[in-house]
Amino acid sequence: MAHVRLNGLSKSYGKVDVIKDVSLDIEDGEFVVLIGPSGCGKSTLLRMIAGLESISAGTLEIGGAAMNDVPPRDRGISMVFQSYALYPHMSSADNMSFSLRLAGEEEAQRRSKVDRAADILGLGPYLDRLPRQLSGGQRQRVAMGRAIVRKPEVFLFDEPLSNLDAKLRVKMRAELKELHQKLRTTTIYVTHDQVEAMTLADRIVVLRDGEIEQIGTPLELYDNPANAFVGAFLGSPTMNLLELEVGAGEATLARFADGEALRLATPAAPGRTTVGIRPEAFTIASEAAAGRISAEVVVVEPTGAATELLVRKGGQAITVLTPERLAVRPGDTVWLTPDAQRTRVFAGGAADAA
Amino acid sequence: MTHATDTHTALTAPRRRRFTASERQVSVIRHLVLMSFALVVLFPFFWIVSAAFKTQIDLLMGKVLFTPNLDGFLDVIFDKTSDFARNFANSMVIGLISTFLVLVIATLAAFSLYRLQWPAWVLHSLLGWSVIFHMVPPITLAGAWFTMFRSVGLDNSYTGIILAHTTLHLPMALWMMGVFVRDVPKELVEAAQIDGAKVPQILWHVVLPIVRPGLAATGILTFIFSWNEFPVVLVLSQRQTATVPLGIGKYAQENTIAFTEMAAASTLSILPAFLLLLFAQRFIVRGLTSGAVK
């Protein structure tokens, strides 16, 4: 096990900078998720850590040793690929023990290590099968087994669940978390799925255009996004980004076009401003009262556990999520009480949101 | 359950009958066209093989019905003046060794070019050059090779002919192996790198097993090309190193053409390629990589 230290890492292809001066400290045993929209460089960054891409500038340390020019095999890492990359001509057992075979380990020792990994992953009955005889989830597990068997210092995952169907993805996600709790190996995990990021990570690193937007625990990022981009990227349904007007002399009130106001947690500068508020930060009422704002219902989406409402307010769409089962219909008027403590003012505006 | 099977048959049964008259016509025409192609391809074979079993007189008289006899074959194989057995052995030696060399070089080159991150100009100039080389008629090279080999004492030697055949068939093999090597997913090479494999181990343990069908296909083609090659061996070899095509050609002499022997020798010369294809057919099936990625 080891900590991983990225110090001003950069990567450029010719004149195009894909990764720009990324610094990040990953503690021993930590589960860090790199997340961002496609093309943000998260996979490239992971491949630089793996040694599959060269590093243009900056230093990479794993377990205190500089790794910039060390070949992948000597970095003490294991990687699980999005495509699994199982050797098609080898059985599951051979796939998992290939690295041990290359390292010259004894047959008996290899066997026992593979058996132990197969035990953890429930792969026992499939050890003699070829990859093409396995289902997607089983292949995924063999790929993880191959990574575990080497007892690496660091696990690298490159969107490992994105090829699975929705149900299996949720199941494997839980297994992955359990696995990490069992093994406590430093893990760097790339995904574009914010639910995966929220559920798996000790800390999330949000990347955009090759730069870090924000680092923090899932809830820190959820509650206190540094900018509209992070706010909109994490959470489903996504955070409401409202374009409101803050008048002179009333710095904690942001007004809609129709004049009704939203109370802010922090004072904002006068003028047009972007206010972020989570869909679940509203309570819904059917009558007007002080502090409530009116809105027209556009769409009602009951999901069983909750109801998602799309409402229109002063020309802007607002998503509202409530655990209640509502008897409202499109065209009805509802009154919302926004939780002032959960509003965020984004000085950068919403233009740069995802 | 019975209900399910009922609907199943109900769904599939009418599909059988749905062939319309015009569809049937198209199908008949398609088969006629295919059969005529098959005839065009197979008729010469049939003609040669039947000629091999005729007597020279039957053949020259153009008899269609004849009593088959083995004289042609017996002459070709056992006659003291016939070199055919020797030709056959020569062709085998030259074909097998040059094919082996071609496969080794082409596979290494294809792996290096497509998987070891050469600058694009290296890749393109090498491939381009090999295409140009492939397009040059072999006979234009044969003269130069003869002079070269003669000056180093390799004329009329196996080494000379093997080198020549290796050179001739390398470009084609390189292109073919290039396609097969490129089909090996990049992630597999990367996974092997992370698993601790060095380049030779990646090639041996990961790439080679996956491109085995490609190796078989390329090997068979290369061998057949070498087996059939005529102009270069004509220049480079004499009696001791002559191959099957030269042996066949020798039945056409100044005064007489020994048609039946020629046909018998030709028939025999088809055998190795025929057997190779028969045995190796199952290797030439793609799809071994299924299950590797995705």
XYZ file of C-alpha atoms in Angstrom:
648
model
C 0.000 0.000 0.000
C 1.160 3.470 -0.696
C 0.237 7.057 -1.070
C 0.276 8.633 -4.501
C 1.513 12.138 -5.068
C 0.866 14.076 -8.270
C 2.926 17.204 -8.455
C 2.129 19.618 -11.291
C 1.467 16.812 -13.764
C 0.987 17.938 -17.352
C 0.474 16.178 -20.626
C 0.496 17.666 -24.068
C 0.169 16.200 -27.514
C 2.044 18.656 -29.655
C 0.450 22.019 -28.882
C -2.657 20.600 -27.259
C -2.513 20.478 -23.464
C -4.665 17.621 -22.237
C -3.640 17.711 -18.594
C -2.652 21.053 -17.149
C -0.616 21.241 -13.958
C -2.553 18.759 -11.849
C -1.452 18.350 -8.230
C -3.079 15.840 -5.945
C -2.176 13.951 -2.780
C -3.788 10.586 -2.350
C -3.415 9.022 1.073
C -2.546 5.430 1.747
C -5.684 3.312 1.503
C -7.809 6.130 0.167
C -10.448 5.633 -2.537
C -10.255 8.596 -4.901
C -12.609 9.038 -7.830
C -11.655 11.146 -10.830
C -14.784 12.441 -12.474
C -15.586 14.807 -15.278
C -17.323 15.006 -18.635
C -15.883 13.081 -21.575
C -12.736 14.632 -22.891
C -11.815 16.201 -19.549
C -8.617 14.153 -19.370
C -9.539 11.858 -16.496
C -8.610 8.686 -18.349
C -5.421 10.262 -19.633
C -4.470 11.204 -16.090
C -5.076 7.634 -14.932
C -3.016 6.266 -17.802
C -0.204 8.626 -16.867
C -0.268 7.216 -13.347
C -0.278 3.701 -14.818
C 2.664 4.508 -17.072
C 0.742 3.878 -20.285
C 1.087 7.558 -21.242
C 4.259 9.532 -20.814
C 4.343 12.528 -18.484
C 5.158 15.837 -20.200
C 5.910 17.788 -17.032
C 5.641 17.433 -13.278
C 6.426 14.506 -11.032
C 4.542 11.387 -10.045
C 5.361 9.590 -6.798
C 3.988 6.263 -5.661
C 4.972 5.203 -2.156
C 7.490 8.005 -1.986
C 9.448 6.964 -5.079
C 9.514 8.996 -8.280
C 7.777 7.046 -11.028
C 7.993 9.311 -14.073
C 10.294 7.039 -16.043
C 9.486 3.700 -14.421
C 7.783 1.192 -16.733
C 4.227 0.173 -15.790
C 5.274 -3.261 -14.542
C 7.516 -1.757 -11.853
C 5.086 0.827 -10.516
C 3.299 -1.547 -8.164
C -0.038 -0.887 -9.792
C -2.880 -2.989 -11.136
C -5.364 -1.691 -13.616
C -8.889 -2.705 -14.550
C -9.793 -1.557 -18.031
C -13.149 -0.412 -19.289
C -13.043 -3.192 -21.863
C -11.685 -5.655 -19.259
C -8.861 -6.569 -21.663
C -8.895 -10.225 -20.687
C -6.544 -12.470 -22.643
C -9.025 -14.311 -24.879
C -6.971 -17.495 -25.181
C -6.456 -17.990 -21.442
C -8.857 -19.398 -18.868
C -10.021 -17.186 -16.020
C -7.410 -18.761 -13.751
C -4.624 -18.181 -16.289
C -5.778 -14.628 -16.846
C -5.520 -13.967 -13.137
C -2.200 -15.714 -12.639
C -0.474 -14.359 -15.749
C 1.387 -11.688 -13.801
C 2.520 -14.255 -11.228
C 3.708 -16.551 -13.994
C 5.726 -13.723 -15.487
C 7.184 -13.033 -12.056
C 8.316 -16.660 -11.946
C 6.205 -17.841 -9.040
C 5.703 -21.529 -8.304
C 2.636 -23.273 -9.674
C 1.311 -24.184 -6.220
C 1.713 -20.653 -4.925
C 0.002 -19.238 -8.001
C -2.847 -21.640 -7.578
C -3.433 -20.673 -3.949
C -3.336 -16.943 -4.726
C -5.795 -17.356 -7.575
C -8.051 -19.470 -5.385
C -8.046 -16.824 -2.688
C -8.966 -14.090 -5.188
C -11.617 -16.325 -6.744
C -13.005 -16.847 -3.258
C -13.288 -13.123 -2.622
C -14.973 -12.554 -5.967
C -17.116 -15.683 -6.081
C -15.388 -16.916 -9.232
C -14.718 -20.483 -8.071
C -16.876 -22.319 -10.627
C -15.602 -20.265 -13.551
C -11.848 -20.651 -13.190
C -11.480 -23.003 -16.140
C -13.627 -21.017 -18.527
C -12.410 -18.815 -21.326
C -13.462 -15.157 -21.268
C -15.871 -15.635 -24.141
C -17.730 -18.263 -22.092
C -18.365 -15.755 -19.300
C -21.085 -13.174 -18.855
C -20.269 -9.465 -18.658
C -20.349 -9.414 -14.874
C -18.143 -12.477 -14.631
C -15.604 -10.998 -17.034
C -15.623 -7.875 -14.933
C -14.866 -9.972 -11.858
C -12.056 -11.847 -13.584
C -10.540 -8.498 -14.532
C -10.738 -7.459 -10.896
C -9.300 -10.794 -9.824
C -6.372 -10.248 -12.144
C -5.790 -6.917 -10.448
C -6.112 -8.284 -6.906
C -3.843 -11.288 -7.344
C -0.760 -9.114 -7.772
C -1.267 -7.470 -4.391
C -0.602 -4.039 -5.867
C 0.219 -0.854 -3.995
C -2.397 0.998 -6.000
C -5.517 -0.075 -7.891
C -6.414 1.855 -11.014
C -9.903 1.550 -12.437
C -10.809 3.027 -15.808
C -14.623 3.190 -15.992
C -14.838 -0.478 -15.036
C -18.609 -0.635 -14.768
C -19.664 1.304 -17.829
C -20.116 -1.791 -20.014
C -22.520 -3.475 -17.616
C -26.268 -3.121 -17.651
C -27.852 -0.867 -15.043
C -28.802 -3.538 -12.524
C -25.469 -5.308 -12.608
C -23.691 -1.985 -12.376
C -25.327 -1.258 -9.048
C -24.465 -4.720 -7.766
C -20.828 -4.530 -8.858
C -20.580 -1.055 -7.391
C -21.480 -2.434 -3.991
C -19.045 -5.313 -4.443
C -16.292 -2.892 -5.352
C -16.913 -0.885 -2.223
C -16.909 -4.026 -0.117
C -13.712 -5.154 -1.775
C -12.025 -1.881 -0.944
C -13.163 -2.090 2.636
C -11.652 -5.577 2.825
C -8.357 -4.873 1.099
C -7.798 -1.197 1.994
C -5.632 -0.685 -1.053
C -5.140 2.817 -2.388
C -7.546 3.134 -5.287
C -7.887 5.625 -8.106
C -11.111 5.241 -10.008
C -12.178 7.029 -13.169
C -15.823 7.430 -14.053
C -18.220 9.853 -15.648
C -21.088 8.543 -13.549
C -21.674 10.855 -10.629
C -23.628 8.227 -8.674
C -20.616 5.918 -8.780
C -18.436 8.776 -7.661
C -20.701 9.763 -4.790
C -21.180 6.216 -3.508
C -17.640 4.889 -3.848
C -15.302 7.756 -3.137
C -13.555 8.833 0.006
C -12.706 11.896 -1.994
C -13.842 13.069 -5.397
C -11.692 15.009 -7.821
C -13.730 16.900 -10.395
C -11.826 17.522 -13.609
C -12.626 19.752 -16.518
C -10.495 20.453 -19.579
C -7.496 18.853 -17.924
C -7.696 20.930 -14.772
C -8.936 20.179 -11.284
C -12.135 22.085 -10.522
C -12.542 20.881 -6.955
C -11.386 18.184 -4.550
C -13.364 17.018 -1.537
C -15.467 14.341 0.085
C -18.665 13.514 -1.795
C -20.881 15.451 0.608
C -18.556 18.449 0.750
C -18.743 18.674 -2.999
C -22.470 18.104 -2.996
C -23.204 20.742 -0.374
C -20.509 23.252 -1.193
C -19.665 23.139 -4.876
C -16.930 25.632 -5.684
C -18.644 26.687 -8.879
C -21.688 26.099 -11.005
C -19.917 23.384 -12.994
C -19.271 21.184 -9.966
C -22.722 21.941 -8.626
C -24.409 20.875 -11.838
C -22.153 17.868 -12.397
C -22.817 16.129 -9.094
C -26.284 15.154 -7.994
C -29.300 13.784 -9.784
C -31.615 15.447 -10.564
C -29.140 18.151 -11.237
C -28.763 21.363 -9.200
C -30.987 24.274 -10.252
C -28.942 27.179 -11.557
C -31.142 30.278 -11.471
C -30.374 33.617 -13.070
C -31.607 36.146 -10.502
C -31.323 39.859 -9.829
C -29.830 41.139 -6.569
C -30.970 44.685 -5.861
C -28.854 47.397 -4.245
C -29.245 47.461 -0.460
C -30.747 43.980 -0.187
C -27.698 41.741 -0.641
C -29.371 38.558 0.673
C -32.405 38.727 -1.598
C -32.310 37.483 -5.191
C -35.348 38.327 -7.265
C -36.997 36.448 -10.108
C -38.214 38.349 -13.141
C -41.699 38.511 -11.619
C -40.378 40.264 -8.519
C -40.626 37.417 -6.015
C -37.434 36.809 -4.076
C -35.256 33.963 -2.914
C -33.402 34.431 0.393
C -29.657 33.776 0.126
C -27.354 32.192 2.719
C -24.568 34.628 1.906
C -24.796 38.218 0.675
C -24.195 38.730 -3.032
C -23.028 41.731 -5.030
C -25.838 43.725 -6.654
C -26.721 42.914 -10.251
C -27.397 39.676 -12.161
C -26.174 36.619 -10.314
C -26.322 32.833 -10.588
C -27.857 31.065 -7.626
C -27.563 27.315 -7.225
C -30.105 25.368 -5.206
C -30.622 21.612 -4.981
C -34.009 20.189 -6.066
C -34.586 18.746 -2.589
C -33.996 22.102 -0.861
C -37.606 23.155 -1.393
C -40.698 22.405 0.615
C -43.959 22.462 -1.263
C -47.259 23.953 -0.143
C -50.572 24.475 -1.858
C -51.251 27.951 -0.450
C -49.464 31.242 -0.459
C -47.686 32.409 2.706
C -44.791 34.627 3.698
C -41.459 33.407 2.336
C -43.086 31.181 -0.278
C -42.740 31.729 -3.971
C -45.327 30.668 -6.512
C -44.593 28.516 -9.521
C -46.508 26.781 -12.278
C -46.263 22.993 -12.534
C -45.065 21.792 -15.951
C -44.280 18.103 -15.462
C -44.952 15.677 -12.609
C -42.740 12.583 -12.409
C -43.588 10.214 -9.573
C -40.829 7.601 -9.045
C -42.454 5.863 -6.101
C -39.912 6.837 -3.501
C -40.106 10.500 -4.422
C -41.832 12.890 -6.755
C -39.918 15.026 -9.180
C -41.604 18.238 -10.271
C -40.608 20.478 -13.087
C -42.016 23.937 -12.420
C -41.770 27.260 -14.205
C -41.006 30.433 -12.322
C -40.392 33.814 -13.879
C -39.446 32.243 -17.204
C -36.989 29.776 -15.628
C -37.330 26.034 -15.130
C -36.858 24.695 -11.609
C -36.646 21.046 -10.650
C -38.097 20.171 -7.267
C -37.708 16.830 -5.540
C -39.953 15.880 -2.667
C -40.514 12.650 -0.745
C -44.241 13.401 -0.648
C -46.737 11.988 -3.099
C -48.375 15.035 -4.592
C -51.807 15.355 -6.140
C -50.820 18.214 -8.426
C -51.262 18.336 -12.153
C -49.560 20.277 -14.928
C -50.894 23.816 -14.981
C -51.508 23.940 -11.204
C -49.810 26.578 -9.112
C -47.694 25.483 -6.172
C -45.888 27.490 -3.515
C -42.272 26.676 -2.754
C -40.260 27.491 0.351
C -36.593 27.453 -0.584
C -34.172 26.579 2.209
C -32.036 29.727 2.374
C -29.168 27.833 4.029
C -28.827 25.645 0.957
C -28.473 28.367 -1.656
C -25.104 28.965 -3.259
C -24.108 32.071 -5.143
C -21.792 31.413 -8.084
C -19.851 34.493 -9.046
C -18.572 32.795 -12.218
C -22.132 32.486 -13.527
C -23.837 29.456 -14.970
C -22.376 29.814 -18.434
C -19.599 27.381 -17.580
C -21.859 24.699 -16.143
C -21.878 21.244 -17.685
C -45.429 -23.228 -21.944
C -47.435 -24.889 -24.700
C -48.943 -21.576 -25.403
C -45.508 -20.066 -25.870
C -44.438 -22.758 -28.321
C -47.683 -22.341 -30.201
C -47.142 -18.670 -30.791
C -43.553 -19.445 -31.689
C -44.497 -21.845 -34.472
C -47.301 -19.572 -35.494
C -44.772 -16.806 -35.931
C -42.178 -18.803 -37.827
C -44.348 -21.078 -39.945
C -45.772 -18.498 -42.371
C -42.299 -17.043 -42.879
C -41.408 -20.231 -44.762
C -44.207 -19.747 -47.204
C -43.602 -16.088 -47.710
C -41.136 -16.620 -50.589
C -42.815 -15.003 -53.553
C -42.466 -16.257 -57.092
C -40.115 -13.439 -58.021
C -37.903 -14.174 -55.003
C -37.669 -17.778 -56.077
C -36.679 -16.659 -59.564
C -33.932 -14.483 -58.162
C -32.675 -17.385 -56.101
C -32.611 -19.697 -59.116
C -30.731 -17.133 -61.188
C -28.277 -16.570 -58.345
C -27.545 -20.279 -58.178
C -27.111 -20.522 -61.930
C -24.603 -17.678 -61.862
C -22.690 -19.288 -59.002
C -22.670 -22.628 -60.765
C -21.327 -21.114 -63.953
C -18.538 -19.457 -61.941
C -17.760 -22.797 -60.333
C -17.651 -24.372 -63.775
C -15.219 -21.734 -65.045
C -12.944 -22.402 -62.068
C -13.240 -26.164 -61.931
C -13.237 -27.094 -65.596
C -9.503 -26.563 -66.194
C -8.787 -28.691 -63.121
C -11.036 -31.387 -64.421
C -9.408 -31.169 -67.845
C -5.878 -31.476 -66.473
C -6.731 -34.314 -64.106
C -8.565 -36.258 -66.802
C -5.660 -35.650 -69.208
C -3.346 -37.169 -66.630
C -5.235 -40.452 -66.848
C -5.318 -40.596 -70.660
C -2.781 -41.972 -73.065
C -0.986 -39.442 -75.235
C -2.958 -40.738 -78.239
C -6.349 -40.460 -76.495
C -5.445 -36.969 -75.457
C -4.305 -35.794 -78.871
C -7.368 -37.324 -80.502
C -9.513 -35.364 -78.111
C -11.366 -38.385 -76.783
C -13.895 -37.595 -74.121
C -14.594 -41.211 -73.223
C -11.427 -43.164 -72.497
C -9.998 -46.001 -70.457
C -8.066 -44.441 -67.580
C -4.497 -45.580 -67.075
C -1.698 -44.621 -64.704
C 1.183 -44.552 -67.186
C 1.556 -40.806 -66.944
C 1.866 -40.898 -63.179
C 4.180 -43.914 -63.201
C 6.486 -42.220 -65.688
C 6.555 -39.003 -63.689
C 7.271 -40.685 -60.383
C 9.357 -43.752 -61.207
C 11.028 -43.211 -64.577
C 14.809 -43.025 -64.209
C 14.993 -39.950 -66.386
C 12.346 -38.127 -64.345
C 13.466 -35.585 -61.752
C 9.991 -35.012 -60.460
C 10.460 -36.607 -57.017
C 13.534 -34.449 -56.557
C 11.631 -31.357 -57.765
C 8.921 -32.130 -55.287
C 11.377 -32.404 -52.399
C 13.096 -29.173 -53.474
C 9.790 -27.324 -53.580
C 8.951 -28.622 -50.115
C 12.275 -27.531 -48.609
C 12.227 -24.128 -50.278
C 8.534 -23.550 -49.582
C 8.653 -24.562 -45.934
C 11.828 -22.706 -45.001
C 10.967 -19.517 -46.882
C 7.443 -19.555 -45.413
C 8.877 -19.954 -41.918
C 11.264 -17.036 -42.465
C 8.529 -14.882 -43.971
C 6.202 -15.535 -41.023
C 8.862 -14.774 -38.423
C 9.956 -11.534 -40.078
C 6.469 -10.363 -41.046
C 5.018 -10.981 -37.577
C 7.864 -9.255 -35.774
C 7.707 -6.359 -38.215
C 3.935 -6.020 -38.006
C 3.996 -6.068 -34.204
C 6.788 -3.535 -34.088
C 5.232 -1.216 -36.660
C 1.722 -1.248 -35.264
C 2.241 -1.641 -31.532
C 5.563 -0.069 -30.593
C 4.751 3.561 -31.307
C 6.981 4.397 -34.217
C 6.666 7.864 -35.707
C 4.074 7.833 -38.488
C 6.611 8.449 -41.239
C 8.542 5.288 -40.347
C 5.384 3.220 -40.547
C 4.192 4.744 -43.791
C 7.488 4.761 -45.613
C 8.139 1.114 -44.743
C 4.662 -0.007 -45.730
C 4.712 2.136 -48.854
C 8.063 0.789 -49.867
C 6.889 -2.769 -49.382
C 3.906 -2.109 -51.649
C 6.123 -0.743 -54.375
C 8.378 -3.756 -53.985
C 5.388 -6.044 -54.203
C 4.284 -4.425 -57.457
C 7.615 -4.873 -59.225
C 7.398 -7.949 -61.489
C 9.676 -10.612 -59.965
C 11.356 -11.258 -63.300
C 12.905 -7.780 -63.244
C 14.671 -8.701 -60.004
C 15.680 -12.195 -61.046
C 18.496 -11.068 -63.339
C 20.065 -8.885 -60.697
C 19.736 -11.594 -58.096
C 21.385 -14.085 -60.422
C 24.438 -11.849 -60.790
C 24.557 -11.117 -57.069
C 24.170 -14.715 -55.977
C 26.652 -15.867 -58.568
C 29.329 -13.534 -57.271
C 28.896 -14.834 -53.710
C 28.496 -18.454 -54.770
C 24.802 -18.764 -53.976
C 23.584 -19.463 -57.497
C 21.918 -22.851 -57.904
C 21.723 -23.160 -54.098
C 18.790 -23.625 -51.748
C 19.948 -20.611 -49.747
C 19.742 -18.349 -52.774
C 16.266 -19.464 -53.798
C 14.985 -19.391 -50.214
C 16.300 -15.849 -49.773
C 14.693 -14.830 -53.055
C 11.328 -16.337 -52.139
C 11.444 -14.830 -48.666
C 12.082 -11.409 -50.167
C 9.373 -11.809 -52.798
C 6.611 -12.814 -50.412
C 7.496 -10.710 -47.400
C 5.522 -7.596 -48.443
C 2.272 -9.496 -48.835
C 2.796 -11.299 -45.533
C 3.655 -8.031 -43.794
C 0.396 -6.473 -44.958
C -1.632 -9.482 -43.952
C -0.013 -9.838 -40.539
C -0.405 -6.095 -40.089
C -4.156 -6.487 -40.342
C -4.201 -9.361 -37.869
C -1.882 -7.637 -35.391
C -3.934 -4.454 -35.553
C -6.982 -6.550 -34.669
C -5.397 -7.429 -31.327
C -6.939 -4.852 -28.975
C -4.452 -2.290 -27.684
C -5.732 -2.773 -24.145
C -4.508 -6.367 -24.200
C -0.972 -5.201 -24.835
C -1.359 -2.575 -22.118
C -2.804 -5.097 -19.673
C 0.161 -7.351 -20.334
C 2.524 -4.420 -19.790
C 0.947 -3.786 -16.409
C 0.991 -7.495 -15.595
C 4.750 -7.266 -15.943
C 5.394 -8.556 -19.439
C 8.312 -7.234 -21.452
C 7.999 -6.786 -25.202
C 9.103 -10.321 -26.174
C 6.761 -11.800 -23.578
C 3.865 -9.682 -24.794
C 4.515 -10.941 -28.294
C 4.877 -14.582 -27.264
C 2.168 -14.930 -24.610
C -0.457 -12.473 -25.792
C -0.143 -11.444 -29.431
C 0.974 -14.707 -31.046
C -1.766 -16.923 -29.597
C -4.372 -14.435 -30.747
C -3.050 -14.020 -34.294
C -2.652 -17.783 -34.799
C -5.460 -17.963 -37.378
C -3.767 -15.078 -39.173
C -0.438 -16.891 -39.085
C -2.072 -19.969 -40.587
C -3.748 -17.994 -43.362
C -0.610 -16.017 -44.176
C 1.554 -19.132 -43.985
C -0.628 -21.095 -46.375
C -0.721 -18.289 -48.916
C 3.023 -17.729 -48.690
C 3.710 -21.429 -49.094
C 1.445 -21.678 -52.125
C 3.061 -18.623 -53.704
C 6.474 -20.138 -53.207
C 5.250 -23.486 -54.508
C 3.938 -21.882 -57.704
C 6.731 -19.385 -58.266
C 8.290 -19.905 -61.713
C 10.355 -17.026 -63.187
C 12.800 -16.568 -60.313
C 13.602 -20.256 -59.820
C 13.945 -20.532 -63.585
C 16.803 -18.035 -63.417
C 18.357 -19.060 -60.110
C 18.260 -22.865 -60.210
C 19.655 -25.673 -62.288
C 18.785 -29.338 -62.276
C 19.681 -30.056 -58.609
C 17.611 -27.265 -57.117
C 14.781 -27.113 -59.662
C 11.290 -26.918 -58.184
C 7.965 -28.409 -59.265
C 6.933 -25.675 -61.753
C 10.275 -26.082 -63.536
C 9.815 -29.835 -63.487
C 6.428 -29.470 -65.126
C 7.810 -27.024 -67.655
C 10.491 -29.478 -68.650
C 7.932 -31.820 -70.186
C 7.573 -29.307 -72.959
C 10.712 -29.964 -74.929
C 11.932 -28.764 -78.261
C 10.594 -31.628 -80.324
C 7.828 -33.169 -78.292
C 5.493 -32.135 -75.558
C 4.787 -34.956 -73.128
C 1.223 -33.927 -72.461
C 0.137 -36.804 -70.230
C 3.248 -36.610 -68.038
C 2.827 -32.885 -67.827
C -0.788 -33.316 -66.760
C 0.167 -36.015 -64.261
C 2.889 -33.814 -62.769
C 0.473 -30.880 -62.576
C -2.102 -33.039 -60.829
C 0.473 -34.161 -58.291
C 1.610 -30.584 -57.742
C -1.884 -29.582 -56.670
C -1.834 -32.019 -53.764
C 0.180 -30.111 -51.119
C -1.868 -26.929 -51.430
C -5.033 -28.978 -51.477
C -4.100 -30.879 -48.318
C -2.917 -27.707 -46.585
C -6.205 -25.987 -47.199
C -8.135 -29.050 -46.123
C -6.306 -29.347 -42.802
C -5.814 -25.690 -41.988
C -9.255 -24.504 -42.968
C -10.419 -24.449 -39.372
C -7.556 -22.110 -38.438
C -8.641 -19.609 -41.020
C -11.682 -18.731 -38.995
C -11.787 -15.337 -37.389
C -13.417 -14.543 -34.107
C -10.912 -15.927 -31.621
C -10.708 -12.482 -30.094
C -14.378 -12.448 -29.174
C -14.691 -12.058 -25.426
C -11.411 -10.231 -25.031
C -12.825 -6.768 -24.835
C -16.271 -5.373 -24.169
